[in-house]
C-alpha cells in the first residue's frame, strides 16, 4: 500500500524523510489516516493522536494478517501484532471496599499502550522514571465507586495499579 492510504506506510515514509532532512513529514500531512478528526489543520492532543495512531496501526496489521496467537491475552483478542509487542503492557488494578475492609480484592486487567502518571516534586528534584512507576502503583484511597461483593454497599474503594508486564517501549503520559 502507499503512504496516501496506509498509516504504517506513512510512518515509514516520514522516517525516511526525517533521515534525509526533507520537507513536511508525510504523516503530518496525512493525519486524517488516523482519524477524520485530525483532517483539519487545528491543534490536537498529542497523547490522544498517538493512542489513535497505535489503534489504527494495530488494526492495519490485523487486516494484513501480520499477527500471531498469544495465549496471555488479557482484554484484547488473542492475536498480537508488532504494536502490541512494542508498546503493549499488562496492568492489574486491584480494588477493595473501604467500608467493610474484609471482602475480597477484585482485580481487573487492562493492556494500555500509554501509562498516565502524575509527577510530583520531590526533595532533590524531579521524579525519575522509576519513581514515576512507583507512584503509578501507589495505593489510592477513595477510588472508583463500586458495589462491594461482601457488604453489598456502593462505596468508594481503595485502588492500586501495578504493571504486571512492562512494555518493550514505554510510552508515559505526564
Short mmCIF file of C-alpha atoms in Angstrom, two decimals:
data_model
loop_
_atom_site.label_atom_id
_atom_site.label_comp_id
_atom_site.label_asym_id
_atom_site.label_seq_id
_atom_site.Cartn_x
_atom_site.Cartn_y
_atom_site.Cartn_z
CA UNK A 1 0.00 0.00 0.00
CA UNK A 2 1.02 3.61 -0.33
CA UNK A 3 1.59 6.42 2.20
CA UNK A 4 -1.56 8.08 0.82
CA UNK A 5 -3.79 5.29 2.18
CA UNK A 6 -1.82 3.36 4.81
CA UNK A 7 -0.87 4.80 8.21
CA UNK A 8 2.10 2.41 8.61
CA UNK A 9 3.39 3.29 5.13
CA UNK A 10 3.02 6.99 6.01
CA UNK A 11 5.06 6.43 9.18
CA UNK A 12 7.79 4.66 7.21
CA UNK A 13 7.89 7.46 4.62
CA UNK A 14 8.07 10.01 7.46
CA UNK A 15 11.06 8.17 8.95
CA UNK A 16 12.83 8.27 5.59
CA UNK A 17 12.04 11.99 5.24
CA UNK A 18 13.35 12.79 8.71
CA UNK A 19 16.55 10.86 7.99
CA UNK A 20 17.03 12.83 4.78
CA UNK A 21 16.01 16.12 6.44
CA UNK A 22 13.49 16.98 3.74
CA UNK A 23 10.03 18.50 3.66
CA UNK A 24 6.94 18.34 5.82
CA UNK A 25 6.61 14.77 7.14
CA UNK A 26 4.13 12.60 5.24
CA UNK A 27 2.33 11.51 8.41
CA UNK A 28 1.85 15.14 9.40
CA UNK A 29 0.21 15.84 6.01
CA UNK A 30 -1.87 12.64 6.19
CA UNK A 31 -3.11 12.88 9.78
CA UNK A 32 -6.62 12.06 8.60
CA UNK A 33 -5.41 8.48 8.00
CA UNK A 34 -5.51 8.11 11.80
CA UNK A 35 -8.99 9.64 12.15
CA UNK A 36 -11.12 12.14 10.24
CA UNK A 37 -10.98 14.41 13.31
CA UNK A 38 -7.28 15.03 12.54
CA UNK A 39 -8.00 16.10 8.94
CA UNK A 40 -8.15 19.78 9.76
CA UNK A 41 -5.12 21.97 10.39
CA UNK A 42 -6.08 22.63 14.02
CA UNK A 43 -4.17 21.65 17.10
CA UNK A 44 -4.85 18.28 18.70
CA UNK A 45 -3.88 16.45 21.85
CA UNK A 46 -0.63 14.60 21.11
CA UNK A 47 -1.37 11.80 23.58
CA UNK A 48 -4.77 11.10 22.01
CA UNK A 49 -3.29 11.23 18.49
CA UNK A 50 -0.63 8.69 19.47
CA UNK A 51 -3.21 6.39 21.10
CA UNK A 52 -5.42 6.60 17.99
CA UNK A 53 -2.40 6.06 15.72
CA UNK A 54 -1.42 2.89 17.60
CA UNK A 55 -5.00 1.56 17.42
CA UNK A 56 -5.14 2.19 13.65
CA UNK A 57 -1.65 0.69 13.13
CA UNK A 58 -2.72 -2.41 15.08
CA UNK A 59 -5.93 -2.74 13.05
CA UNK A 60 -3.89 -2.36 9.83
CA UNK A 61 -1.56 -5.17 10.93
CA UNK A 62 -4.52 -7.41 11.76
CA UNK A 63 -6.11 -6.79 8.32
CA UNK A 64 -2.76 -7.56 6.66
CA UNK A 65 -2.55 -10.81 8.67
CA UNK A 66 0.65 -9.64 10.41
CA UNK A 67 -0.23 -11.11 13.79
CA UNK A 68 0.21 -14.25 15.85
CA UNK A 69 -1.73 -16.05 18.57
CA UNK A 70 -0.94 -15.03 22.13
CA UNK A 71 -2.17 -17.20 24.95
CA UNK A 72 -1.58 -14.48 27.58
CA UNK A 73 -4.02 -12.01 26.04
CA UNK A 74 -5.96 -10.05 28.66
CA UNK A 75 -8.69 -7.86 27.21
CA UNK A 76 -7.92 -7.83 23.50
CA UNK A 77 -8.31 -10.62 21.03
CA UNK A 78 -5.87 -13.48 21.26
CA UNK A 79 -3.90 -12.04 18.37
CA UNK A 80 -0.81 -9.95 18.98
CA UNK A 81 0.77 -7.54 16.49
CA UNK A 82 4.01 -5.58 16.35
CA UNK A 83 2.20 -2.69 18.05
CA UNK A 84 1.31 -4.98 20.97
CA UNK A 85 4.83 -6.39 21.15
CA UNK A 86 6.44 -2.96 21.23
CA UNK A 87 4.04 -0.84 23.28
CA UNK A 88 1.66 -3.26 24.99
CA UNK A 89 1.77 -3.79 28.72
CA UNK A 90 -0.47 -5.61 31.18
CA UNK A 91 -1.72 -3.55 34.10
CA UNK A 92 -3.59 -5.01 37.05
CA UNK A 93 -5.87 -2.69 39.03
CA UNK A 94 -6.90 -4.06 42.43
CA UNK A 95 -9.93 -2.72 44.29
CA UNK A 96 -11.10 -3.30 47.85
CA UNK A 97 -14.06 -1.90 49.79
CA UNK A 98 -13.25 0.99 52.11
CA UNK A 99 -16.28 0.21 54.33
CA UNK A 100 -16.11 -3.47 55.23
CA UNK A 101 -12.39 -3.91 54.58
CA UNK A 102 -12.85 -7.66 54.78
CA UNK A 103 -14.04 -8.53 51.32
CA UNK A 104 -12.01 -9.99 48.54
CA UNK A 105 -9.69 -7.86 46.49
CA UNK A 106 -11.08 -7.57 42.98
CA UNK A 107 -8.61 -7.46 40.12
CA UNK A 108 -9.15 -6.01 36.67
CA UNK A 109 -6.60 -6.35 33.90
CA UNK A 110 -6.02 -3.97 31.01
CA UNK A 111 -3.49 -3.62 28.22
CA UNK A 112 -2.76 0.08 27.76
CA UNK A 113 -0.16 1.35 25.31
CA UNK A 114 0.29 4.59 27.24
CA UNK A 115 0.59 4.86 31.03
CA UNK A 116 -0.69 8.12 32.50
CA UNK A 117 1.24 9.26 35.55
CA UNK A 118 1.22 12.38 37.71
CA UNK A 119 4.71 13.56 38.57
CA UNK A 120 5.39 15.19 41.90
CA UNK A 121 8.16 17.46 43.01
CA UNK A 122 10.42 15.54 45.37
CA UNK A 123 13.18 16.70 47.64
CA UNK A 124 16.21 16.71 45.42
CA UNK A 125 14.41 17.45 42.16
CA UNK A 126 12.14 15.90 39.58
CA UNK A 127 10.97 12.29 39.75
CA UNK A 128 12.95 9.63 37.92
CA UNK A 129 11.21 7.15 35.60
CA UNK A 130 11.46 4.51 38.33
CA UNK A 131 9.81 6.88 40.83
CA UNK A 132 7.03 7.58 38.30
CA UNK A 133 6.32 3.83 38.07
CA UNK A 134 6.30 3.55 41.87
CA UNK A 135 3.87 6.48 42.11
CA UNK A 136 1.68 4.85 39.45
CA UNK A 137 1.35 1.80 41.72
CA UNK A 138 0.68 3.70 44.96
CA UNK A 139 -2.41 2.67 46.98
CA UNK A 140 -5.08 5.31 46.50
CA UNK A 141 -7.95 5.93 48.89
CA UNK A 142 -11.35 6.94 47.57
CA UNK A 143 -11.01 5.48 44.10
CA UNK A 144 -13.95 4.40 41.98
CA UNK A 145 -17.41 3.88 43.50
CA UNK A 146 -18.25 0.18 43.22
CA UNK A 147 -20.68 -2.25 44.77
CA UNK A 148 -18.89 -4.43 47.30
CA UNK A 149 -19.41 -8.17 46.80
CA UNK A 150 -19.21 -8.74 50.58
CA UNK A 151 -21.26 -5.96 52.21
CA UNK A 152 -23.36 -5.09 49.12
CA UNK A 153 -22.90 -1.33 49.60
CA UNK A 154 -21.89 1.04 46.85
CA UNK A 155 -18.88 2.86 48.23
CA UNK A 156 -15.54 4.31 47.43
CA UNK A 157 -12.91 1.63 47.03
CA UNK A 158 -9.19 1.65 47.58
CA UNK A 159 -7.37 1.09 44.32
CA UNK A 160 -3.86 0.10 43.44
CA UNK A 161 -2.40 -0.44 39.99
CA UNK A 162 0.69 -2.40 39.09
CA UNK A 163 2.43 -3.08 35.84
CA UNK A 164 2.36 -6.87 35.54
CA UNK A 165 4.12 -6.99 32.19
CA UNK A 166 6.08 -3.89 31.18
CA UNK A 167 6.20 -2.83 27.54
CA UNK A 168 9.34 -3.11 25.45
CA UNK A 169 8.99 0.63 24.73
CA UNK A 170 7.38 2.67 27.48
CA UNK A 171 5.06 5.50 26.48
CA UNK A 172 4.44 7.62 29.54
CA UNK A 173 1.92 10.48 29.56
CA UNK A 174 2.80 13.04 32.21
#
